[in-house]
Coordinates of C-alpha atoms and ligand atoms in Angstrom, one line a residue:
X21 CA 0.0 0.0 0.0
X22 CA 1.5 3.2 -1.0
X23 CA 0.4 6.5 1.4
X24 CA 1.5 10.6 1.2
X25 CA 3.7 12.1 3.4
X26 CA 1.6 15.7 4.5
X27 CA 3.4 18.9 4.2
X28 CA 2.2 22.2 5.7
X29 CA 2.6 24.6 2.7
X30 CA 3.3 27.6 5.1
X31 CA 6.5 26.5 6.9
X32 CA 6.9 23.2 4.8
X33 CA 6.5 21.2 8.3
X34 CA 6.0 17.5 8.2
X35 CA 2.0 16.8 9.2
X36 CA 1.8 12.9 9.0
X37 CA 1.9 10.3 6.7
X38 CA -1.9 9.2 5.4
X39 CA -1.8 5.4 3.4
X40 CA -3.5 5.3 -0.2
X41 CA -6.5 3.6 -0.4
X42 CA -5.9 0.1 -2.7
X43 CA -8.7 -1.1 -5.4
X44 CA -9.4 -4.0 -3.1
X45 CA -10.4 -1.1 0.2
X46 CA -12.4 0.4 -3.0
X47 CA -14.2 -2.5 -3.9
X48 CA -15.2 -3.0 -0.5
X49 CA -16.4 0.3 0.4
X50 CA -19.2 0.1 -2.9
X51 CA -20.1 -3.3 -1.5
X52 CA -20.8 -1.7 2.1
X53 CA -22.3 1.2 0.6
X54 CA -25.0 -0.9 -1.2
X55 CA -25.8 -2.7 1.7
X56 CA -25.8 0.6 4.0
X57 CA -28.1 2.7 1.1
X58 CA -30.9 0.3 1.1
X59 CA -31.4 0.4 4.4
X60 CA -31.3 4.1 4.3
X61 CA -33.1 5.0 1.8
X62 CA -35.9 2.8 3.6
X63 CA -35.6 4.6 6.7
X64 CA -38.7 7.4 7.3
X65 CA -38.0 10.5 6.1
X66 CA -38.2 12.2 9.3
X67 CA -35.3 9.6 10.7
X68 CA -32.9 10.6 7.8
X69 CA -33.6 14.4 8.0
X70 CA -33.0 14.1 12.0
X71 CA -29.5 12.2 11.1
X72 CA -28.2 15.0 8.9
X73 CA -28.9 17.2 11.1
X74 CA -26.8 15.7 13.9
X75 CA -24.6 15.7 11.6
X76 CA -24.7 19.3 10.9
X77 CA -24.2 19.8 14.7
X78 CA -21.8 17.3 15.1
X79 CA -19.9 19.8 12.3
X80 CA -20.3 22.6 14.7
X81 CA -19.1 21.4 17.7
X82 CA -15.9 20.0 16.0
X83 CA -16.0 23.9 13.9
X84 CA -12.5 25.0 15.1
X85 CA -10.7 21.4 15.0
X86 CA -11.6 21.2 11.2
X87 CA -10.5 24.7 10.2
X88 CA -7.1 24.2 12.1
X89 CA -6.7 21.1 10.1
X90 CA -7.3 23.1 7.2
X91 CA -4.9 25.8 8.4
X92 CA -2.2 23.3 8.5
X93 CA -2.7 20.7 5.4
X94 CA -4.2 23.2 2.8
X95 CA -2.5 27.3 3.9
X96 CA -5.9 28.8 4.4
X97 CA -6.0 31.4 6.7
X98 CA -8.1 30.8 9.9
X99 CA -10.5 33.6 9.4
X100 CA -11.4 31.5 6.3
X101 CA -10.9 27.8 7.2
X102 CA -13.5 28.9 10.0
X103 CA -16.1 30.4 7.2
X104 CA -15.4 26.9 5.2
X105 CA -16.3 24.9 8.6
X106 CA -19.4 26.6 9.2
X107 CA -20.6 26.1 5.5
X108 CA -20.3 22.9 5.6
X109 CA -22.7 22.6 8.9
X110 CA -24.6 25.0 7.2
X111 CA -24.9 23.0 4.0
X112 CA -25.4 19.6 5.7
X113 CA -28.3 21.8 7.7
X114 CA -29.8 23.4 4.3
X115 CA -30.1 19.8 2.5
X116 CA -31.0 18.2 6.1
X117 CA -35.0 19.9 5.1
X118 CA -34.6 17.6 1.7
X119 CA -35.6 14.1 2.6
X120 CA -39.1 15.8 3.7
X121 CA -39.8 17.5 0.5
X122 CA -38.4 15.3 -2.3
X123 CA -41.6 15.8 -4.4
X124 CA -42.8 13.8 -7.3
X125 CA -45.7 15.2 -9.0
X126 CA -49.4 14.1 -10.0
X127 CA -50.4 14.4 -13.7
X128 CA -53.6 14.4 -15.2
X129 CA -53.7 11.0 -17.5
X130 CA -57.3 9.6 -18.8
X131 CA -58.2 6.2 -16.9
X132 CA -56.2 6.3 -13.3
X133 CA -53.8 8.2 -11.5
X134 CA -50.0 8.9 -12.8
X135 CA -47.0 9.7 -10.4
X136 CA -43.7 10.1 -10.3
X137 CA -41.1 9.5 -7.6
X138 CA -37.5 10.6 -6.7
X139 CA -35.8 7.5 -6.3
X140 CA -32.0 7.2 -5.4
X141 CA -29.6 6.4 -7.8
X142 CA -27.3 4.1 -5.2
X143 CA -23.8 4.9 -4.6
X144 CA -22.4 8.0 -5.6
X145 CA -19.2 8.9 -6.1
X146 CA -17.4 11.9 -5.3
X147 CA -13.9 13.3 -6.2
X148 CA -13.0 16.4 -4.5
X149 CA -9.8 18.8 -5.6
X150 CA -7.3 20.1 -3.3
X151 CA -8.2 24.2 -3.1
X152 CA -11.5 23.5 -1.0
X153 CA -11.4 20.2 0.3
X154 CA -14.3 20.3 2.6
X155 CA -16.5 22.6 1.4
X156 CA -16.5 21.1 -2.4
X157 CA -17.4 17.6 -0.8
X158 CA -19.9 19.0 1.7
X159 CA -21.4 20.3 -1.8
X160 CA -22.0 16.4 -3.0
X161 CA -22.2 14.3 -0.2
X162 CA -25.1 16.7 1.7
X163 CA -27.6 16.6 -1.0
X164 CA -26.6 13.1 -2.1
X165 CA -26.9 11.7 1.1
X166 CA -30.3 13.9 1.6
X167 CA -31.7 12.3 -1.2
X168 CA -31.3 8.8 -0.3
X169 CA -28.2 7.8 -1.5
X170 CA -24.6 6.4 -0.1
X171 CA -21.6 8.2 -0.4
X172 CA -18.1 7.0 -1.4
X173 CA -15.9 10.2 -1.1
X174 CA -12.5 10.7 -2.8
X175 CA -10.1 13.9 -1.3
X176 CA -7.5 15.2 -3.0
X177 CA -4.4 13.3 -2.3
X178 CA -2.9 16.7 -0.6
X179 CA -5.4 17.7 1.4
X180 CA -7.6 14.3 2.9
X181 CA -7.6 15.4 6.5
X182 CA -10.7 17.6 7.0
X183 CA -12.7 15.2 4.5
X184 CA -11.4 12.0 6.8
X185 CA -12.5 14.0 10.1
X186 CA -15.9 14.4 8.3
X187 CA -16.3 10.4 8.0
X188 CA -15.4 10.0 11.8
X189 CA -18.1 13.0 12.5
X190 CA -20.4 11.1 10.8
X191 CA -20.3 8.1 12.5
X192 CA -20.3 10.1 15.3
X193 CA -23.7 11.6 14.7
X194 CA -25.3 8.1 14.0
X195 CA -25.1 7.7 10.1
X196 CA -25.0 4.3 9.5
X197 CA -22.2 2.3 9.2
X198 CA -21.2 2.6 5.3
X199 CA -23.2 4.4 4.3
X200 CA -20.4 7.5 3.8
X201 CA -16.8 6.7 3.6
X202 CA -13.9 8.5 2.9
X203 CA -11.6 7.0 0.7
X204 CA -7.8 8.9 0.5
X205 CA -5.7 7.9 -2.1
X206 CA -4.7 8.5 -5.8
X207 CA -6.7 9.7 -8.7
X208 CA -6.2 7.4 -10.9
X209 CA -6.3 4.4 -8.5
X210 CA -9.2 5.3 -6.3
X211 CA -10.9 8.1 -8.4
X212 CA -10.8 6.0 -11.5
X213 CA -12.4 2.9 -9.5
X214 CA -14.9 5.1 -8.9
X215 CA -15.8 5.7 -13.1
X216 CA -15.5 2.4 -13.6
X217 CA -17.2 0.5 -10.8
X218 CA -20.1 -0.8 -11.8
X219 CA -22.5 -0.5 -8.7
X220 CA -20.9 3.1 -8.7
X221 CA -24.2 5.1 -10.6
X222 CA -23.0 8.9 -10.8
X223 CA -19.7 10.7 -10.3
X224 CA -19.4 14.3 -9.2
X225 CA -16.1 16.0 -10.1
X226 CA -14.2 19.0 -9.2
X227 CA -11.2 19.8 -10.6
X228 CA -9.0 20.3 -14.0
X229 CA -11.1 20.3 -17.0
X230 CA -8.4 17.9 -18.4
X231 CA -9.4 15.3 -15.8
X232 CA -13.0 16.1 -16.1
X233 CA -13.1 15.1 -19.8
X234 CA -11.2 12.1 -18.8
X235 CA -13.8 11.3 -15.8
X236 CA -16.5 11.7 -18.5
X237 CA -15.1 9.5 -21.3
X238 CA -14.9 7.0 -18.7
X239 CA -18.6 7.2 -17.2
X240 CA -20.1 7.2 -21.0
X241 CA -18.5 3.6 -21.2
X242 CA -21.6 2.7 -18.6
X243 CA -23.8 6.0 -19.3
X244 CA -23.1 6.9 -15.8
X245 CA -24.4 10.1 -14.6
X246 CA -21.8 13.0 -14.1
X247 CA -21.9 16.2 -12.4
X248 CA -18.8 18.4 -13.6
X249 CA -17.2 21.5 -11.7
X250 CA -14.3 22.1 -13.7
X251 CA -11.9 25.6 -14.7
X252 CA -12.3 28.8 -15.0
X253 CA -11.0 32.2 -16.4
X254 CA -13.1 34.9 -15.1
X255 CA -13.7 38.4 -16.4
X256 CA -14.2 41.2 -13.4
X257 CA -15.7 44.1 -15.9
X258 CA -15.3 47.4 -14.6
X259 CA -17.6 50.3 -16.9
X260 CA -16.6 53.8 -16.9
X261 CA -19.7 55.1 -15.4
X262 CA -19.1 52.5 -11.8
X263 CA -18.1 53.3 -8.6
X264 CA -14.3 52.9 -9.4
X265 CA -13.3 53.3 -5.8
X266 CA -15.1 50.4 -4.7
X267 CA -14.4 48.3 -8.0
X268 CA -10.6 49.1 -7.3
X269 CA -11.0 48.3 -3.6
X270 CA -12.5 45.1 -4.0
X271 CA -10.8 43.2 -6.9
X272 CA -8.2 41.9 -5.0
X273 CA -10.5 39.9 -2.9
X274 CA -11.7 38.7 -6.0
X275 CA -8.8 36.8 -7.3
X276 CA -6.1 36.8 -4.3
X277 CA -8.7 34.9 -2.0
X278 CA -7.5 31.3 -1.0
X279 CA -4.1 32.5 -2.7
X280 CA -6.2 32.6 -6.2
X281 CA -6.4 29.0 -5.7
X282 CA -10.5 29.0 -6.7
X283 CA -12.0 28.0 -9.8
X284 CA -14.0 31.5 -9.3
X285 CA -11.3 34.0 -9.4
X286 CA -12.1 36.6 -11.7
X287 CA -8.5 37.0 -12.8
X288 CA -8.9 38.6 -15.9
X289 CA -9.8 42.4 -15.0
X290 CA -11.5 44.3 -18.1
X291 CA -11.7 48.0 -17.5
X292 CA -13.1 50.3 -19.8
X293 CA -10.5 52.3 -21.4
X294 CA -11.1 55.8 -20.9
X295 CA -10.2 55.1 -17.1
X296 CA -8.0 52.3 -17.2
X297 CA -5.3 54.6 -15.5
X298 CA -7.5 56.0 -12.8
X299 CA -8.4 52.4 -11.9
X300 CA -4.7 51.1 -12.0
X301 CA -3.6 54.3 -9.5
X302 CA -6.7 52.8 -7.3
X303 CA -5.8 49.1 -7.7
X304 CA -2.4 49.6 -6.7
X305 CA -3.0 50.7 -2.5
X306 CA -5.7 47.6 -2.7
X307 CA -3.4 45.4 -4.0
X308 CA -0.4 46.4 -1.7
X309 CA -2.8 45.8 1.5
X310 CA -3.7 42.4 1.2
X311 CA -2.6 40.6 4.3
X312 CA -0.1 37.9 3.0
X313 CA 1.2 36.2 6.0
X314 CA 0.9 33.2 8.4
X315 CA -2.8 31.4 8.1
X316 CA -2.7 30.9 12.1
X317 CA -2.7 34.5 12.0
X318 CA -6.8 35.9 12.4
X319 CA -5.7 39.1 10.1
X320 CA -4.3 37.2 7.2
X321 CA -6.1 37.1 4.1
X322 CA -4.1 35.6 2.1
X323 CA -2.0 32.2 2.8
X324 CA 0.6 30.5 0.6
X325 CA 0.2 28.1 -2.3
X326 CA -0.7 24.3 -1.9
X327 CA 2.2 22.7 -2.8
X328 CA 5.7 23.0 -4.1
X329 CA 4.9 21.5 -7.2
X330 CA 1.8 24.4 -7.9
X331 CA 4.1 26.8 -6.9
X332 CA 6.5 26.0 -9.7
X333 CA 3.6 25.8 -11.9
X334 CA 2.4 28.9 -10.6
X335 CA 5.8 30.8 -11.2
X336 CA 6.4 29.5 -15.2
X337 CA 3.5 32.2 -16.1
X338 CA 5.3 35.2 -15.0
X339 CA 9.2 34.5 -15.9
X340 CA 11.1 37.6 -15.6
X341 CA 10.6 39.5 -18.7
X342 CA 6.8 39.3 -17.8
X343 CA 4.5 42.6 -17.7
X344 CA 4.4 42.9 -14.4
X345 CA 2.1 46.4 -13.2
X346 CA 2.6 46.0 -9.5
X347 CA 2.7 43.7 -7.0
X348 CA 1.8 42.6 -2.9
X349 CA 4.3 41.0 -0.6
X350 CA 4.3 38.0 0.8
X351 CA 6.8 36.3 3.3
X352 CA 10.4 35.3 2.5
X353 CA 11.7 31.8 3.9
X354 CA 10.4 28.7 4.2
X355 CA 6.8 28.0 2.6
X356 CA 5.3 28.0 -0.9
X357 CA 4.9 31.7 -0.9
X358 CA 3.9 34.0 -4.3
X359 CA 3.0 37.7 -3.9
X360 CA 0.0 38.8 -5.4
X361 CA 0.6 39.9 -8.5
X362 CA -1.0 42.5 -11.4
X363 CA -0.2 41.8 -15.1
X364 CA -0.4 44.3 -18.2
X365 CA -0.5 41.3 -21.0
X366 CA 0.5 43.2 -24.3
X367 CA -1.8 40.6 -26.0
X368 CA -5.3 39.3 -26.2
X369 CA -4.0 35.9 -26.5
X370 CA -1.3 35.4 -24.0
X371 CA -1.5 32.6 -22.0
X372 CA -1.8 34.2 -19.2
X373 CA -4.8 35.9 -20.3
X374 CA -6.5 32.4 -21.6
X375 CA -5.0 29.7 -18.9
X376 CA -5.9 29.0 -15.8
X377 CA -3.4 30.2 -13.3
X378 CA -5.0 29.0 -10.2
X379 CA -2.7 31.1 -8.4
X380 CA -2.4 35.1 -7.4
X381 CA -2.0 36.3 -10.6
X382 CA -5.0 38.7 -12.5
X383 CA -4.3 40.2 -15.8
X384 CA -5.5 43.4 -16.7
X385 CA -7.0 44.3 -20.6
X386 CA -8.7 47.4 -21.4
X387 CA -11.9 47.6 -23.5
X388 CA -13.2 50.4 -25.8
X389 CA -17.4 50.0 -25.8
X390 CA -20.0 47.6 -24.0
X391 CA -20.1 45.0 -27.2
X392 CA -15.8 45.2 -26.5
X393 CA -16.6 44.1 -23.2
X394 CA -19.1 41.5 -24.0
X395 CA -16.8 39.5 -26.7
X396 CA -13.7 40.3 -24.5
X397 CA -15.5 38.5 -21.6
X398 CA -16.5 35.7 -23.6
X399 CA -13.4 34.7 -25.3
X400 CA -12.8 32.1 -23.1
X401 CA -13.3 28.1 -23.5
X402 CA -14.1 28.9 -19.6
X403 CA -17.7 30.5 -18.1
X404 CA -18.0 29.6 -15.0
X405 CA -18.1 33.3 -12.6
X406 CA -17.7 37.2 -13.1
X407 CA -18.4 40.3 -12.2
X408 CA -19.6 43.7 -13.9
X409 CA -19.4 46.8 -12.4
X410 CA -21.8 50.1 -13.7
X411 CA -24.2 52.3 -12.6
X412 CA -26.6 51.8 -15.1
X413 CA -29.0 49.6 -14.4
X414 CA -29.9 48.6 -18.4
X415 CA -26.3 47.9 -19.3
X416 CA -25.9 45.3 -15.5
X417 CA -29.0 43.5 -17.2
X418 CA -27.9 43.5 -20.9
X419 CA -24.5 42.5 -20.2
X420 CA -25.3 40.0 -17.6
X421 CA -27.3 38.4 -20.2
X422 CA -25.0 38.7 -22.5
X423 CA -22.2 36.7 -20.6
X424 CA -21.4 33.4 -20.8
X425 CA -21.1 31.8 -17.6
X426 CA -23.2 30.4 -14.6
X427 CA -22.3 32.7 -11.6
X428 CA -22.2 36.6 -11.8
X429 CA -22.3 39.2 -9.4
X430 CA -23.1 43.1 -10.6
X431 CA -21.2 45.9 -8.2
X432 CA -19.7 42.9 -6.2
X433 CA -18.0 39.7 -5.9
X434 CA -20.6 37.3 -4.6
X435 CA -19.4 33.6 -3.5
X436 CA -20.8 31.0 -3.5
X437 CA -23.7 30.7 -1.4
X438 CA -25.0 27.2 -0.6
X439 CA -29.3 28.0 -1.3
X440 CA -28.7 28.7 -4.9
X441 CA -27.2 26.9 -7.9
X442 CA -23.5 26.8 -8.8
X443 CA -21.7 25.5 -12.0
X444 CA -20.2 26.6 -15.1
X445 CA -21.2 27.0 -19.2
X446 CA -18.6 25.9 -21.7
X447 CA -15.7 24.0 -20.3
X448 CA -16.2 25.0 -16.9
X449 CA -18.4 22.2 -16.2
X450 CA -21.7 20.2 -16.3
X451 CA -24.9 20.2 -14.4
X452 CA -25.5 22.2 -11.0
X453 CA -24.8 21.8 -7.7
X454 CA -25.8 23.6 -4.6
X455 CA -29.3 25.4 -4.6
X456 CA -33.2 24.7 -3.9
X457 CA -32.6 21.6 -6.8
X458 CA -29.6 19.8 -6.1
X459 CA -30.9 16.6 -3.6
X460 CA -33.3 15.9 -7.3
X461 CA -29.7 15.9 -9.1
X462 CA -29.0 12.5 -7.1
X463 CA -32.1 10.8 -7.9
X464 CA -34.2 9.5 -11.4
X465 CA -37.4 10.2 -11.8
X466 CA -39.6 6.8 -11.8
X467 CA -43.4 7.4 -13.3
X468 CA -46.2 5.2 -12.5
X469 CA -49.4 5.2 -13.9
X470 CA -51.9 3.1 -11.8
X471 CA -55.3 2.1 -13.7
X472 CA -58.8 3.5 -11.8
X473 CA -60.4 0.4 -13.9
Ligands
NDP514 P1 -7.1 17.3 -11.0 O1 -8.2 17.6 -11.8 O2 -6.1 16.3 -11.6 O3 -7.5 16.7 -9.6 C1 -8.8 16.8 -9.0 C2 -9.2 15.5 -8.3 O4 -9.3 14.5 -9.3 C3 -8.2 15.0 -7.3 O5 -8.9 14.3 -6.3 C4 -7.4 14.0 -8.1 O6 -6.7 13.0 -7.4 C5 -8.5 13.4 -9.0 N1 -8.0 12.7 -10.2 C6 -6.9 12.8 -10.8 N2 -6.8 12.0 -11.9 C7 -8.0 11.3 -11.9 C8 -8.5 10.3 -12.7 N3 -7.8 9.8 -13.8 N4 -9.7 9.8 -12.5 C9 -10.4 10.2 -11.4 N5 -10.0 11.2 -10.6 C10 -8.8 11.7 -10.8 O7 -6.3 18.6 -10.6 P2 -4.8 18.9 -10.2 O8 -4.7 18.7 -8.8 O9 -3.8 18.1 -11.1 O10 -4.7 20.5 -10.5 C11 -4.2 20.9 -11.8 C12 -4.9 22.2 -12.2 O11 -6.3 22.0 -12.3 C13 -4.8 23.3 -11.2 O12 -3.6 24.0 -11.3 C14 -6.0 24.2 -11.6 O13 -5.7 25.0 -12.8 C15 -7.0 23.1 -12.0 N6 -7.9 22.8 -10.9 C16 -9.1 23.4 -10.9 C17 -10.0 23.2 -9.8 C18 -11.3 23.8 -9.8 O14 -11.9 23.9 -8.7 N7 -11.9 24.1 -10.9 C19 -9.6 22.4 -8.6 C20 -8.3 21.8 -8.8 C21 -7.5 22.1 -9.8 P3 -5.2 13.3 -6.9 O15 -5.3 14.4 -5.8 O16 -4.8 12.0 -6.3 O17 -4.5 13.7 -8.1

C-alpha cells in the first residue's frame, strides 16, 4: 500500500503520513455502501432528516478542529478555514429539510392516476480537488446523502484530512455504518475505481477540466451520470460610469482569495479604457494591503500556495521578462509563498490571459465599448463566474445576459452561497450543484401510472 507524506505549505512542516486507499479497500467500500443505502433509503424521512442534522451539529461542535486542520494541510488562513467549517454545517443543515420535501408530481392522465417519484440512484461517487477540500465535498455528499443515496468520497491526495475527520463526525452523529466513507488515495487508483465501478451510478467532479473530460469519457462507457465542476477564467468588468473606488478596492479579494487557488477567481480584470489609469492608481493601495502572511494569524487574508509543485507551476506564467504592473508581498523563507501579482498582457492571446493560473495572478485588458466588453468576456473556453461593475441599471441587465457563464455578481464579488445553484457553461463544467434543486440531481425520476379500472 503506497500513502502521502503531509506537508504544511506555510512553513513546509512534516504533518503525518496518510496510506493510499488500494482497489481491493475500494471495492469493499461500494459493496458496504450498497448494503448501508438500502437500508437508508428505507428509513422514514423524518429519521434521515433528524441524522443530517446531527450531523450538521456534530460539524459545529468540531467547527474549530476542522478549520485548524485546514490551516495546517491546505494554507488557508483561519479567518477563512473557519467560514469553510461553518458552510459545511450550514450545507449539511440546508439539505438536512430535503428528505421531507423530495416531491414527485401528479399528472392528469385519462383512466387512473400517474406519479412520479425521486428514487436514489445508489452509490455516488465523489472526487473532491485540493483548493477547497471540505466545502467542495460537503457540496456532494449533503444533498446526495439527503436524497437517499450512499456516499463514497474521494479527497485530493494533498489535502484528505478535513474530509477523513468528516467520516469520523459522521459516524459520530449516528449515520449508518457505510453508508459514507472517505476513501484517500490516488486519482487514478481510487478516483478511477470510482468511473468504472459498476455499482458506482453517478460521479461528481471537481477539478482540471483535463481530468473532467477524462472522468467523462470514462462514465459514458456505462452511461453513468456526471456532475462536472471544472476551470475557469473569469472576467471582473469594470464600466466607466461604476463606482471605481469600490471596484478598485474590491478586486483583489476577487482573485487573491485562497491564494487565487478558486476556480471563481475573476483573474482577468477588463476595464473600460477611458479610465484604465485611474483604476490602476486605485488598484495599486488595494493590492499592496492584502494581508499575505501566516494562516494561524486571524488578520491574514491571504496564505501560501498548496504545494511546491503548484508553486513551480504557478511561477512559469510570469518569468522575468513578464508585464508585471505591480505587486503585494508576501513572506520570505520557508513555505510556498507568491506575492500577489498584477499583469499588463501586451496581447489578447497570452497565455496568461487564456490559462488557468489557479494562483495570485490577474491580468488586466482594457476595453473600448459595451459590445468590446461583451466578446472580450466571452473569449474564453471557460464560463463559470464574473463580475460587472456600472451604474446603469440597463447595461448590468444586458451584459449580464450577454455573458457566458453560470455565476455573476453586478457591483460585487458574490461567492458561492449554498441555497442557490452553482456550476459553469462551456468547459467550466456540467450540471448544477448547490441550490433549492440539487438533492433531485441525485435521484431519477420513476413514473407510475396506476389504472382507476
Ligand atoms: P485534478 O483535476 O487532476 O484533480 C482533481 C481531483 O481528481 C483529485 O482528487 C485527483 O486526485 C482526482 N483525479 C486525478 N486523476 C484522476 C482520474 N484519472 N480519475 C479520477 N480522478 C482523478 O487537478 P490537479 O490537482 O492536477 O490540478 C491541476 C490544475 O487543475 C490546477 O492547477 C488548476 O488549474 C486546476 N484545478 C481546478 C480546480 C477547480 O476547482 N476548478 C480544482 C483543482 C485544480 P489526486 O489528488 O490524487 O491527483
Amino acid at each position: 500500500m503506497t500513502s502521502i507524506t503531509l506537508i504544511n505549505p506555510a512553513d513546509e512542516s512534516v504533518i503525518q503520513t496518510v496510506e493510499h486507499s488500494t482497489i481491493e479497500r475500494v471495492d469493499d467500500a461500494v459493496a458496504r455502501a450498497v448494503d448501508a443505502q438500502r437500508r437508508w433509503a428505507a428509513l422514514a424521512p423524518l429519521e434521515r432528516a433528524s441524522a443530517l442534522r446531527r450531523f450538521a451539529s456534530a460539524v459545529d461542535g468540531d467547527l474549530e478542529n476542522l478549520a485548524r486542520l485546514e490551516v495546517a494541510n491546505s494554507g488557508h488562513p483561519i479567518g477563512q478555514a473557519r467560514w469553510e467549517a461553518g458552510h459545511v454545517r450550514d450545507v449539511l443543515t440546508y439539505y438536512s429539510a430535503a428528505p421531507e420535501r423530495m416531491l414527485g408530481s401528479q399528472i392528469p392522465v385519462a383512466g387512473g392516476l400517474d406519479v412520479t417519484f425521486l428514487e436514489p440512484l445508489g452509490v455516488v461517487g465523489i472526487i473532491v480537488p485540493w483548493n477547497f477540500p471540505m466545502t467542495i465535498a460537503a457540496w456532494g455528499f449533503a444533498p446526495a446523502l439527503a436524497a437517499g443515496n450512499a456516499v463514497l468520497l474521494k479527497p485530493a491526495e494533498w489535502t484528505p484530512l478535513t474530509a477523513l475527520r468528516l467520516g469520523e463526525l459522521a459516524i459520530v452523529a449516528g449515520l449508518p455504518e457505510g453508508l459514507f466513507t472517505v476513501l484517500p488515495g490516488r486519482g487514478d487508483v481510487v478516483g478511477e475505481r470510482f468511473v468504472t465501478h459498476p455499482l458506482v451510478r453517478k460521479i461528481v467532479f471537481t477539478g482540471s477540466t483535463v481530468t473532467g473530460k477524462k472522468v467523462m469519457a470514462g462514465c459514458a462507457d456505462q452511461v453513468k451520470a456526471v456532475t462536472l465542476e471544472l476551470g475557469g477564467k473569469s472576467a471582473n468588468v469594470v464600466f466607466a460610469d461604476s463606482d471605481l473606488e469600490k471596484a478598485a478596492a474590491t478586486a483583489p479579494y476577487a482573485v487573491f482569495e485562497n491564494a487565487g487557488q478558486d476556480c471563481c477567481a475573476r483573474s482577468r480584470i477588463l476595464v473600460e479604457r477611458s479610465v484604465l489609469d485611474r483604476f490602476l492608481e486605485l488598484l495599486e493601495p488595494a493590492v499592496a494591503g492584502v494581508r499575505v502572511g501566516s494562516p494561524t494569524e486571524d488578520s491574514t487574508e491571504m496564505g501560501p500556495l498548496v504545494s511546491a509543485a503548484h508553486l513551480a507551476k504557478v511561477r512559469s506564467y510570469v518569468p522575468d521578462d513578464s508585464q508585471v504592473a505591480f505587486r503585494g508581498t508576501a513572506p520570505d523563507g520557508a513555505g510556498f509563498w507568491f506575492p500577489p501579482t498584477v499583469l499588463l498582457p501586451g496581447s489578447r492571446t497570452d497565455r496568461v490571459v487564456t490559462e488557468e493560473i489557479f494562483g495570485p495572478v490577474v491580468s488586466i485588458l482594457a476595453f473600448d465599448d459595451e459590445a468590446d466588453a461583451i466578446a472580450l468576456a466571452n473569449d474564453s473556453i471557460y464560463g463559470l463566474s464574473g463580475s460587472i461593475w456600472t451604474r446603469d441599471i440597463g447595461r448590468a441587465i444586458r451584459v449580464s445576459r450577454a455573458i457566458e457563464s453560470g455565476n455573476l455578481s453586478v457591483n460585487s464579488h458574490s461567492s458561492v452561497r449554498y441555497s442557490t445553484p452553482f456550476g459553469g457553461f462551456k468547459q467550466s463544467g456540467l450540471g448544477r450543484e448547490l441550490g433549492p434543486d440539487a438533492a433531485a440531481a441525485f435521484t431519477e425520476t420513476k413514473n407510475v401510472f396506476i389504472s382507476s379500472d
